CSV table of C-alpha atoms in Angstrom, one decimal:
chain,number,residue,atom,x,y,z
P,1,MET,CA,-170.0,-100.4,-11.6
P,2,ALA,CA,-166.5,-102.7,-12.8
P,3,ASP,CA,-163.6,-102.8,-10.1
P,4,SER,CA,-160.7,-100.1,-12.0
P,5,SER,CA,-158.4,-101.2,-9.7
P,6,ARG,CA,-158.6,-104.5,-11.4
P,7,SER,CA,-156.0,-104.9,-14.5
P,8,ASP,CA,-158.0,-107.2,-16.3
P,9,VAL,CA,-161.0,-104.9,-16.7
P,10,SER,CA,-161.1,-104.6,-20.5
P,11,ALA,CA,-160.8,-101.3,-22.9
P,12,GLU,CA,-164.2,-101.1,-23.3
P,13,THR,CA,-164.9,-100.9,-19.4
P,14,ILE,CA,-162.0,-98.5,-18.7
P,15,ARG,CA,-164.4,-96.3,-21.8
P,16,LYS,CA,-167.7,-96.7,-20.0
P,17,LEU,CA,-166.2,-95.8,-16.7
P,18,ALA,CA,-164.5,-92.6,-18.0
P,19,ARG,CA,-167.6,-91.7,-19.4
P,20,SER,CA,-170.2,-91.5,-16.2
P,21,ARG,CA,-166.7,-89.9,-14.4
P,22,LYS,CA,-168.5,-87.2,-13.1
P,23,LYS,CA,-167.8,-83.6,-11.5
P,24,PHE,CA,-169.3,-82.7,-6.9
P,25,MET,CA,-171.0,-80.0,-5.4
P,26,LEU,CA,-168.7,-78.7,-2.9
P,27,GLY,CA,-169.1,-79.4,0.0
P,28,SER,CA,-171.6,-82.1,-0.5
P,29,ASP,CA,-171.7,-85.1,1.8
P,30,VAL,CA,-170.0,-87.9,-1.1
P,31,ASP,CA,-167.1,-89.6,0.8
P,32,LYS,CA,-164.1,-88.2,0.0
P,33,GLU,CA,-162.7,-91.9,-1.6
P,34,VAL,CA,-165.3,-91.0,-4.3
P,35,VAL,CA,-164.1,-87.3,-5.2
P,36,PHE,CA,-160.2,-88.5,-5.2
P,37,ASP,CA,-160.6,-91.7,-6.9
P,38,PHE,CA,-157.2,-90.8,-8.9
P,39,GLN,CA,-156.1,-94.4,-9.3
P,40,PHE,CA,-152.7,-93.2,-8.0
P,41,LEU,CA,-155.0,-93.5,-4.9
P,42,VAL,CA,-157.5,-96.4,-5.7
P,43,ASN,CA,-155.4,-98.8,-7.6
P,44,GLU,CA,-153.4,-101.4,-5.3
P,45,GLU,CA,-150.1,-101.9,-7.8
P,46,THR,CA,-150.5,-98.2,-8.8
P,47,VAL,CA,-149.8,-97.9,-5.4
P,48,SER,CA,-147.0,-101.0,-4.4
P,49,TYR,CA,-145.0,-99.4,-7.8
P,50,ILE,CA,-144.8,-95.9,-6.5
P,51,GLN,CA,-144.5,-97.5,-3.0
P,52,GLU,CA,-141.2,-99.4,-4.2
P,53,HIS,CA,-140.2,-98.5,-7.1
P,54,GLY,CA,-140.8,-94.9,-7.9
P,55,LYS,CA,-139.0,-92.1,-8.2
P,56,VAL,CA,-142.1,-89.6,-8.4
P,57,MET,CA,-143.0,-86.1,-6.9
P,58,PHE,CA,-147.1,-85.4,-6.2
P,59,LEU,CA,-147.8,-81.2,-7.5
P,60,ILE,CA,-151.1,-81.2,-5.4
P,61,ARG,CA,-153.0,-77.9,-6.4
P,62,GLY,CA,-156.3,-76.1,-6.4
P,63,PRO,CA,-158.4,-73.0,-5.6
P,64,PRO,CA,-158.8,-72.3,-2.0
P,65,SER,CA,-161.5,-73.9,-0.2
P,66,THR,CA,-161.8,-77.3,-3.2
P,67,GLY,CA,-160.5,-80.7,-0.3
P,68,LYS,CA,-156.4,-80.3,-1.0
P,69,ALA,CA,-156.1,-80.4,2.4
P,70,THR,CA,-158.4,-83.3,2.4
P,71,LEU,CA,-156.0,-85.1,-0.6
P,72,SER,CA,-152.7,-83.9,0.6
P,73,GLU,CA,-153.7,-86.5,4.0
P,74,MET,CA,-155.2,-88.8,1.1
P,75,ILE,CA,-152.4,-89.5,-0.8
P,76,ARG,CA,-149.4,-89.1,2.4
P,77,GLU,CA,-151.7,-92.4,3.3
P,78,LYS,CA,-150.9,-94.2,0.9
P,79,TYR,CA,-147.4,-92.6,0.6
P,80,PRO,CA,-147.0,-92.6,4.6
P,81,THR,CA,-142.9,-92.7,3.9
P,82,ALA,CA,-142.8,-89.8,1.8
P,83,THR,CA,-141.3,-86.3,2.2
P,84,PHE,CA,-144.5,-83.2,3.0
P,85,CYS,CA,-143.8,-79.8,2.4
P,86,CYS,CA,-146.5,-77.2,2.3
P,87,ALA,CA,-146.0,-73.3,2.8
P,88,ASP,CA,-148.4,-73.2,5.1
P,89,HIS,CA,-147.2,-75.6,8.0
P,90,TYR,CA,-144.3,-72.4,8.5
P,91,PHE,CA,-146.9,-70.7,10.2
P,92,LYS,CA,-147.2,-74.3,12.3
P,93,ASN,CA,-143.6,-74.2,12.7
P,94,SER,CA,-142.7,-71.3,13.7
P,95,PHE,CA,-142.1,-70.2,16.8
P,96,ASN,CA,-144.2,-66.7,16.9
P,97,SER,CA,-146.6,-67.9,14.5
P,98,PRO,CA,-146.1,-65.5,12.4
P,99,SER,CA,-149.5,-63.2,10.8
P,100,ARG,CA,-149.9,-63.6,7.4
P,101,THR,CA,-148.3,-60.5,6.1
P,102,ARG,CA,-146.4,-60.3,2.2
P,103,GLU,CA,-143.4,-60.5,3.7
P,104,SER,CA,-144.6,-63.8,5.7
P,105,LEU,CA,-146.0,-65.5,3.1
P,106,LYS,CA,-142.8,-65.5,1.0
P,107,LEU,CA,-140.8,-67.1,3.8
P,108,SER,CA,-143.2,-69.8,4.3
P,109,HIS,CA,-143.4,-70.1,0.0
P,110,GLU,CA,-139.0,-70.2,0.6
P,111,TYR,CA,-139.8,-72.7,4.0
P,112,CYS,CA,-141.6,-75.4,1.1
P,113,ALA,CA,-139.5,-73.9,-1.6
P,114,ASN,CA,-135.7,-75.1,1.0
P,115,LYS,CA,-137.7,-78.8,2.3
P,116,ALA,CA,-138.1,-80.0,-1.2
P,117,ASN,CA,-134.4,-79.1,-2.1
P,118,VAL,CA,-133.0,-80.9,0.5
P,119,ALA,CA,-135.9,-84.2,-0.7
P,120,CYS,CA,-133.9,-84.1,-4.1
P,121,GLU,CA,-130.6,-83.3,-2.7
P,122,ASN,CA,-131.1,-86.9,-0.5
P,123,ASN,CA,-133.3,-88.9,-3.2
P,124,ALA,CA,-136.3,-89.3,-0.9
P,125,ARG,CA,-138.5,-91.9,-3.3
P,126,VAL,CA,-142.0,-89.6,-3.2
P,127,ILE,CA,-141.8,-86.1,-2.3
P,128,ILE,CA,-145.9,-84.4,-2.5
P,129,ILE,CA,-146.2,-81.0,-2.1
P,130,GLN,CA,-149.2,-79.1,-1.0
P,131,ASN,CA,-150.0,-75.4,-2.3
P,132,THR,CA,-152.7,-73.9,-4.2
P,133,HIS,CA,-150.0,-73.2,-7.4
P,134,MET,CA,-152.6,-71.4,-9.5
P,135,ARG,CA,-150.5,-70.2,-11.9
P,136,LYS,CA,-147.9,-72.1,-13.7
P,137,TRP,CA,-145.4,-69.6,-12.7
P,138,GLU,CA,-146.2,-70.4,-8.8
P,139,MET,CA,-145.0,-74.1,-9.1
P,140,GLN,CA,-142.1,-73.7,-11.8
P,141,HIS,CA,-140.0,-73.8,-8.7
P,142,TYR,CA,-140.8,-77.9,-8.2
P,143,LEU,CA,-141.1,-78.8,-11.6
P,144,ASN,CA,-136.9,-77.6,-12.4
P,145,LEU,CA,-136.5,-79.6,-9.4
P,146,ALA,CA,-138.0,-82.6,-11.0
P,147,ALA,CA,-136.0,-81.3,-14.1
P,148,THR,CA,-133.0,-81.5,-12.8
P,149,ASN,CA,-133.1,-85.0,-10.0
P,150,ASN,CA,-135.2,-87.2,-12.4
P,151,TYR,CA,-138.1,-87.2,-10.5
P,152,ILE,CA,-141.6,-88.1,-12.8
P,153,VAL,CA,-144.4,-85.7,-12.0
P,154,ILE,CA,-148.1,-86.7,-11.3
P,155,MET,CA,-150.3,-83.5,-11.2
P,156,ALA,CA,-153.3,-83.6,-7.9
P,157,ILE,CA,-155.7,-81.4,-9.1
P,158,THR,CA,-158.7,-80.6,-7.2
P,159,LEU,CA,-160.3,-77.9,-9.3
P,160,TYR,CA,-161.8,-81.4,-12.0
P,161,ARG,CA,-163.3,-83.4,-9.5
P,162,PHE,CA,-165.5,-80.2,-8.7
P,163,ASP,CA,-168.1,-77.6,-9.8
P,164,VAL,CA,-166.6,-74.9,-9.5
P,165,THR,CA,-167.7,-71.5,-8.9
P,166,ALA,CA,-166.8,-68.8,-7.1
P,167,GLU,CA,-170.3,-68.6,-5.3
P,168,ALA,CA,-169.9,-72.6,-4.3
P,169,LEU,CA,-166.3,-71.9,-3.3
P,170,LEU,CA,-167.1,-68.8,-0.6
P,171,ALA,CA,-170.5,-71.9,0.4
P,172,ASN,CA,-167.2,-73.5,1.6
P,173,ASN,CA,-165.2,-72.1,4.2
P,174,THR,CA,-164.2,-71.0,6.9
P,175,ASP,CA,-161.7,-68.4,7.2
P,176,GLY,CA,-164.3,-65.1,6.1
P,177,LEU,CA,-162.7,-64.3,2.0
P,178,ASN,CA,-165.1,-62.1,0.3
P,179,ILE,CA,-166.8,-63.8,-2.7
P,180,ASN,CA,-164.3,-60.8,-4.9
P,181,TYR,CA,-161.7,-63.0,-3.4
P,182,PHE,CA,-163.2,-66.1,-4.6
P,183,ARG,CA,-163.6,-64.8,-7.7
P,184,LYS,CA,-160.0,-62.8,-7.9
P,185,ARG,CA,-158.5,-66.1,-7.9
P,186,LEU,CA,-160.6,-68.3,-10.6
P,187,LEU,CA,-159.2,-65.4,-12.9
P,188,GLN,CA,-155.9,-66.6,-11.9
P,189,TRP,CA,-156.3,-70.5,-12.0
P,190,GLU,CA,-153.9,-71.6,-15.4
P,191,ASP,CA,-154.4,-75.3,-17.1
P,192,ILE,CA,-151.2,-76.7,-17.5
P,193,PRO,CA,-151.5,-79.4,-20.2
P,194,PRO,CA,-148.6,-81.6,-20.4
P,195,GLN,CA,-145.7,-81.2,-23.5
P,196,LEU,CA,-147.3,-84.6,-24.1
P,197,THR,CA,-148.6,-87.5,-21.9
P,198,GLY,CA,-146.8,-91.3,-21.7
P,199,TRP,CA,-145.2,-94.3,-19.8
P,200,PHE,CA,-142.6,-93.0,-17.9
P,201,LEU,CA,-139.8,-95.6,-16.4
P,202,CYS,CA,-138.0,-95.6,-13.2
P,203,PRO,CA,-134.1,-95.1,-13.1
P,204,GLU,CA,-133.1,-98.7,-12.5
P,205,ASP,CA,-135.6,-99.8,-15.3
P,206,ALA,CA,-134.7,-96.9,-17.8
P,207,SER,CA,-131.0,-98.2,-17.2
P,208,TYR,CA,-131.7,-101.5,-17.3
P,209,LEU,CA,-133.9,-101.6,-20.2
P,210,GLN,CA,-130.7,-98.7,-21.9
P,211,SER,CA,-128.4,-101.9,-20.6
P,212,LEU,CA,-130.3,-104.1,-23.1
P,213,ALA,CA,-130.2,-102.0,-26.2
P,214,LEU,CA,-126.8,-101.2,-25.9
P,215,GLU,CA,-125.5,-105.1,-25.6
P,216,SER,CA,-128.4,-105.7,-28.6
P,217,LEU,CA,-126.6,-102.8,-30.4
P,218,LYS,CA,-122.9,-103.9,-30.4
P,219,GLY,CA,-124.6,-107.3,-32.2
P,220,LEU,CA,-124.5,-104.9,-35.5
P,221,THR,CA,-120.8,-104.9,-35.3
P,222,THR,CA,-121.1,-108.2,-37.1
P,223,ASP,CA,-122.5,-105.9,-40.1
P,224,GLU,CA,-119.6,-104.5,-41.9
P,225,GLU,CA,-122.5,-101.5,-43.9
P,226,PHE,CA,-123.1,-100.1,-39.9
P,227,CYS,CA,-119.5,-100.0,-38.9
P,228,HIS,CA,-119.4,-98.6,-42.4
P,229,ILE,CA,-121.8,-95.9,-41.4
P,230,PHE,CA,-121.2,-95.6,-37.5
P,231,GLU,CA,-117.8,-95.5,-38.1
P,232,VAL,CA,-117.1,-98.2,-35.3
P,233,TYR,CA,-116.0,-100.9,-35.8
P,234,ASN,CA,-115.9,-102.9,-32.2
P,235,LYS,CA,-118.5,-103.4,-29.5
P,236,ASP,CA,-116.0,-101.1,-27.4
P,237,GLU,CA,-116.4,-97.8,-29.5
P,238,VAL,CA,-120.9,-98.7,-29.6
P,239,MET,CA,-121.0,-97.3,-26.3
P,240,HIS,CA,-119.5,-93.8,-27.3
P,241,TYR,CA,-121.5,-93.0,-30.6
P,242,PHE,CA,-124.5,-92.3,-28.7
P,243,LYS,CA,-125.9,-90.5,-26.2
P,244,ALA,CA,-127.3,-92.3,-23.1
P,245,ARG,CA,-131.3,-89.8,-22.1
P,246,ARG,CA,-131.3,-90.0,-18.3
P,247,LEU,CA,-135.7,-89.9,-18.3
P,248,LEU,CA,-137.4,-92.5,-20.5
P,249,CYS,CA,-141.3,-92.4,-21.1
P,250,CYS,CA,-142.9,-94.5,-24.3
P,251,LEU,CA,-144.7,-91.9,-26.4
P,252,ALA,CA,-148.7,-91.6,-25.9
P,253,GLY,CA,-149.9,-87.9,-26.4
P,254,TYR,CA,-148.0,-85.2,-28.3
P,255,ALA,CA,-149.5,-82.5,-30.1
P,256,THR,CA,-148.1,-79.0,-31.1
P,257,ASP,CA,-151.2,-77.0,-31.0
P,258,ALA,CA,-151.9,-75.8,-27.6
P,259,TYR,CA,-155.9,-76.3,-27.7
P,260,GLU,CA,-156.0,-79.5,-29.2
P,261,MET,CA,-152.3,-81.0,-26.6
P,262,LYS,CA,-154.8,-79.6,-23.3
P,263,ASN,CA,-158.5,-80.7,-24.4
P,264,HIS,CA,-156.4,-83.9,-25.0
P,265,TYR,CA,-155.0,-84.2,-21.1
P,266,LEU,CA,-158.4,-82.2,-19.7
P,267,SER,CA,-160.3,-85.7,-21.5
P,268,ASN,CA,-162.6,-87.9,-19.8
P,269,ILE,CA,-160.2,-91.2,-21.0
P,270,VAL,CA,-157.3,-89.5,-20.1
P,271,GLN,CA,-157.8,-87.6,-16.8
P,272,TYR,CA,-159.3,-91.6,-15.4
P,273,LEU,CA,-156.2,-93.6,-15.7
P,274,TYR,CA,-153.4,-90.4,-15.1
P,275,GLY,CA,-151.5,-90.9,-12.8
P,276,LYS,CA,-152.0,-95.8,-13.0
P,277,CYS,CA,-149.1,-98.2,-13.3
P,278,PHE,CA,-149.2,-99.7,-17.2
P,279,THR,CA,-147.1,-102.9,-17.6
P,280,ILE,CA,-145.4,-102.1,-21.4
P,281,THR,CA,-143.5,-105.0,-23.7
P,282,ILE,CA,-140.8,-104.2,-25.7
P,283,LEU,CA,-139.9,-105.7,-28.7
P,284,GLY,CA,-136.8,-104.3,-29.7
P,285,TYR,CA,-135.1,-101.4,-31.2
P,286,HIS,CA,-134.5,-99.0,-33.7
P,287,ILE,CA,-131.3,-97.7,-35.0
P,288,THR,CA,-130.1,-94.9,-36.8
P,289,PRO,CA,-126.8,-93.2,-37.4
P,290,SER,CA,-129.1,-89.9,-34.9
P,291,VAL,CA,-130.9,-92.2,-32.1
P,292,ILE,CA,-131.9,-95.4,-30.7
P,293,ASN,CA,-135.7,-96.3,-30.6
P,294,ALA,CA,-137.1,-99.1,-27.7
P,295,VAL,CA,-139.8,-100.2,-29.6
P,296,VAL,CA,-143.1,-100.9,-27.5
P,297,GLN,CA,-146.5,-102.6,-27.8
P,298,VAL,CA,-149.3,-101.0,-27.8
P,299,ASP,CA,-152.7,-103.3,-26.3
P,300,ASN,CA,-156.1,-102.3,-26.1
P,301,LYS,CA,-156.1,-100.3,-22.9
P,302,MET,CA,-152.7,-98.6,-23.8
P,303,GLU,CA,-154.0,-97.1,-27.3
P,304,LEU,CA,-157.2,-95.4,-25.4
P,305,LEU,CA,-154.3,-92.8,-24.6
P,306,MET,CA,-153.1,-93.0,-28.4
P,307,PHE,CA,-153.1,-89.3,-29.9
P,308,GLU,CA,-151.5,-87.3,-31.8
P,309,GLY,CA,-152.1,-84.2,-33.1
P,310,CYS,CA,-151.5,-80.9,-35.5
P,311,HIS,CA,-147.7,-80.7,-36.7
P,312,ASP,CA,-148.3,-77.4,-37.8
P,313,TYR,CA,-145.1,-75.7,-37.5
P,314,VAL,CA,-146.0,-72.7,-39.5
P,315,LYS,CA,-149.0,-72.5,-38.2
P,316,ASN,CA,-148.1,-73.1,-34.7
P,317,TYR,CA,-144.4,-71.6,-34.6
P,318,GLU,CA,-144.2,-70.0,-31.1
P,319,PHE,CA,-145.6,-72.3,-29.5
P,320,SER,CA,-143.6,-75.5,-30.3
P,321,ASP,CA,-140.9,-73.2,-31.1
P,322,PHE,CA,-141.5,-73.1,-26.1
P,323,MET,CA,-143.2,-76.3,-26.1
P,324,ASN,CA,-142.2,-79.3,-28.9
P,325,ARG,CA,-138.8,-80.4,-27.8
P,326,LEU,CA,-138.1,-82.6,-24.8
P,327,GLY,CA,-135.3,-81.5,-23.0
P,328,ILE,CA,-133.1,-78.5,-21.9
P,329,ASN,CA,-135.3,-75.6,-22.8
P,330,ASP,CA,-133.1,-72.4,-21.3
P,331,ASN,CA,-133.4,-72.3,-17.2
P,332,LEU,CA,-137.1,-74.4,-17.2
P,333,SER,CA,-136.1,-77.4,-17.2
P,334,GLU,CA,-133.7,-81.0,-17.7
P,335,HIS,CA,-135.4,-83.7,-18.8
P,336,GLY,CA,-133.3,-83.8,-22.3
P,337,LYS,CA,-130.1,-83.9,-20.8
P,338,THR,CA,-128.0,-87.2,-21.7
P,339,CYS,CA,-125.0,-89.3,-20.4
P,340,GLU,CA,-122.8,-91.5,-20.8
P,341,PHE,CA,-123.9,-95.4,-21.5
P,342,LYS,CA,-122.4,-97.1,-18.6
P,343,ASN,CA,-120.9,-100.5,-19.4
P,344,LEU,CA,-122.0,-102.3,-16.4
P,345,PRO,CA,-124.7,-105.1,-15.8
P,346,SER,CA,-128.0,-103.5,-14.5
P,347,GLU,CA,-130.5,-104.5,-11.9
P,348,SER,CA,-134.1,-104.1,-12.9
P,349,ALA,CA,-136.9,-103.0,-10.6
P,350,THR,CA,-139.5,-105.0,-12.4
P,351,ALA,CA,-138.3,-106.1,-15.4
P,352,THR,CA,-139.5,-109.8,-16.6
P,353,LEU,CA,-138.3,-111.7,-19.9
P,354,GLU,CA,-140.7,-113.8,-22.0
P,355,GLU,CA,-139.6,-115.9,-25.0
P,356,TRP,CA,-141.3,-115.2,-27.8
P,357,GLU,CA,-144.0,-117.5,-29.4
P,358,ASP,CA,-143.7,-119.0,-32.1
P,359,GLY,CA,-144.9,-118.0,-35.4
P,360,GLU,CA,-145.5,-114.3,-33.2
P,361,VAL,CA,-146.5,-111.3,-35.2
P,362,PHE,CA,-146.9,-107.5,-33.9
P,363,LEU,CA,-148.3,-104.9,-36.1
P,364,ALA,CA,-146.0,-101.5,-37.0
P,365,LYS,CA,-148.9,-99.7,-36.2
P,366,LYS,CA,-149.7,-101.2,-33.1
P,367,CYS,CA,-146.3,-99.4,-31.8
P,368,SER,CA,-144.7,-96.6,-29.7
P,369,PHE,CA,-141.9,-95.6,-28.7
P,370,ILE,CA,-139.0,-95.1,-26.3
P,371,HIS,CA,-136.6,-92.6,-27.6
P,372,LEU,CA,-133.4,-94.0,-26.1
P,373,ALA,CA,-129.8,-92.2,-26.5
P,374,GLN,CA,-128.9,-90.1,-29.2
P,375,LYS,CA,-125.5,-88.9,-30.9
P,376,GLY,CA,-124.5,-85.7,-29.2
P,377,ASP,CA,-126.5,-83.8,-26.1
P,378,ASP,CA,-128.8,-81.8,-28.7
P,379,VAL,CA,-132.5,-81.4,-27.4
P,380,PHE,CA,-133.8,-83.8,-29.7
P,381,ASP,CA,-137.6,-82.8,-32.2
P,382,ALA,CA,-140.5,-85.7,-30.7
P,383,GLY,CA,-143.4,-85.0,-33.5
P,384,GLU,CA,-140.0,-85.3,-36.3
P,385,LEU,CA,-139.1,-87.9,-34.3
P,386,ILE,CA,-142.5,-89.9,-34.3
P,387,LYS,CA,-142.9,-88.9,-38.6
P,388,GLU,CA,-139.7,-91.4,-38.7
P,389,PHE,CA,-140.8,-93.5,-36.6
P,390,LYS,CA,-143.8,-94.5,-38.1
P,391,LYS,CA,-142.5,-93.9,-41.4
P,392,SER,CA,-139.7,-96.6,-41.3
P,393,LEU,CA,-142.1,-99.8,-39.0
P,394,LEU,CA,-144.5,-99.1,-41.8
P,395,PHE,CA,-141.8,-99.8,-44.8
P,396,ALA,CA,-140.5,-102.5,-43.2
P,397,ALA,CA,-142.9,-104.1,-42.5
P,398,ASP,CA,-145.1,-106.6,-45.1
P,399,VAL,CA,-148.5,-105.2,-47.0
P,400,GLU,CA,-150.9,-106.3,-44.1
P,401,GLY,CA,-148.4,-104.4,-41.9
P,402,LYS,CA,-147.0,-107.2,-39.5
P,403,PHE,CA,-143.8,-108.4,-39.2
P,404,THR,CA,-143.0,-112.1,-38.7
P,405,SER,CA,-139.7,-114.4,-37.6
P,406,GLU,CA,-139.2,-114.4,-41.3
P,407,SER,CA,-138.8,-110.3,-41.2
P,408,PHE,CA,-135.5,-111.5,-39.4
P,409,ASN,CA,-132.9,-112.4,-40.0
P,410,GLU,CA,-129.9,-113.3,-38.1
P,411,LEU,CA,-126.2,-112.4,-38.4
P,412,ASN,CA,-123.7,-114.7,-37.5
P,413,ASN,CA,-123.8,-114.1,-33.7
P,414,GLY,CA,-127.6,-115.0,-33.8
P,415,THR,CA,-129.1,-110.6,-33.3
P,416,ALA,CA,-131.9,-110.8,-35.4
P,417,VAL,CA,-131.8,-107.8,-37.4
P,418,CYS,CA,-134.4,-106.4,-40.4
P,419,ARG,CA,-132.6,-103.5,-42.9
P,420,ILE,CA,-134.9,-100.6,-43.0
P,421,THR,CA,-132.8,-98.8,-45.2
P,422,ASP,CA,-129.0,-98.6,-45.9
P,423,ASN,CA,-128.1,-96.6,-43.1
P,424,GLU,CA,-131.9,-98.0,-40.6
P,425,TRP,CA,-131.9,-101.1,-38.7
P,426,LEU,CA,-134.5,-102.8,-36.6
P,427,ILE,CA,-133.2,-105.4,-34.1
P,428,LYS,CA,-135.6,-108.4,-32.4
P,429,ALA,CA,-135.6,-108.5,-28.5
P,430,PRO,CA,-134.2,-111.4,-28.0
P,431,LYS,CA,-137.2,-111.9,-25.5
P,432,LYS,CA,-140.0,-109.3,-25.0
P,433,ILE,CA,-139.5,-107.1,-22.3
P,434,SER,CA,-142.6,-106.6,-19.9
P,435,ILE,CA,-141.5,-103.3,-17.5
P,436,GLN,CA,-143.7,-101.3,-15.3
P,437,THR,CA,-144.1,-97.9,-16.0
P,438,ILE,CA,-146.5,-95.0,-14.6
P,439,PHE,CA,-149.3,-92.9,-17.3
P,440,THR,CA,-148.2,-89.3,-16.8
P,441,GLY,CA,-147.2,-86.0,-18.2
P,442,LEU,CA,-144.0,-84.3,-18.7
P,443,TYR,CA,-144.5,-80.4,-17.9
P,444,ILE,CA,-141.7,-78.0,-18.5
């Protein structure tokens, strides 16, 4: 079998490896490294990236007796400086070793939550939360904590690696629990698909990319039509027109239909590549009076993870009202928060700049986007952004859907611009920007 940790593995090989990935019997003697072959454990590039640059919260979840402690130990070995939070440790660390009662269990989860709170306050790079987390409400505190403190969430789920039945859980249990307990617990399990999937940037790279976008945007101040529409007439005014988004990701999969999103999330290819480090390449910026998007080139491997499902807002009104908006939603999440642009040079964690080749072409259909900034503080509609972005790029491309050097005109300051409509621009980045990211989901 091909080494899936290598960066030169082809898209077709990845597809085959994903299809061949199987579930295991509980209690089998298969090596733990084979069972828990998550990319954040087996892929060296991913492990190195998270160790050095990530701001990641691992949420370990799964029914009792499915190897959560084993998976937790494996993650802690890979990320030895991580803060580890587990309710069970309350009983091990308490002086009197209290018995498990309703009250002591409540205290144990408060102990776990408080430890996570402190880790976030101290800006810990990696936080590991190990609890059963059978239902969404049981982990809502940690999802909110991640959103408030700008952490990327990776769900480390044991259930999906096994063929799980109540009988199998009973046979694998050493705590004297009966089969009725396991039947009840399995009925409590909730799959928690993300609101969307994508390639997420670490905070340093997010700030760096936004600073580059701002510099390119300032180049439009020599375009009289831009200045008139935006009512900005010098470079300093530009940075106050938009608000920068805190958490940046390049969109991969999205649907307003709950079942479609769940099926996409649980598909072989998404689960196989989930939590993996990808290098994405930014080609330029899409500018309208309401948004700044970075234009991202989609390669063959990224294309495996692209998905756009139902956008039936009438049929799925209740779901979309809850799920299709990125950002703050009552007290569920703060992922949609924005902040002021900083007119200061930012340092990147992983970005590299590459010169354009002579005659280089990119295709409108092979692009996704990162929503970098927006006008005002309102949360935005991801489905509407997808539609407008695709329409704009296809409209601006030539008859073959291509962008070439002839697609852009140079302003007198050297900024390469393609006027899409009277109030919409595409700016070609002075140099292509490659940035490392983590493929995961946005959970609210």
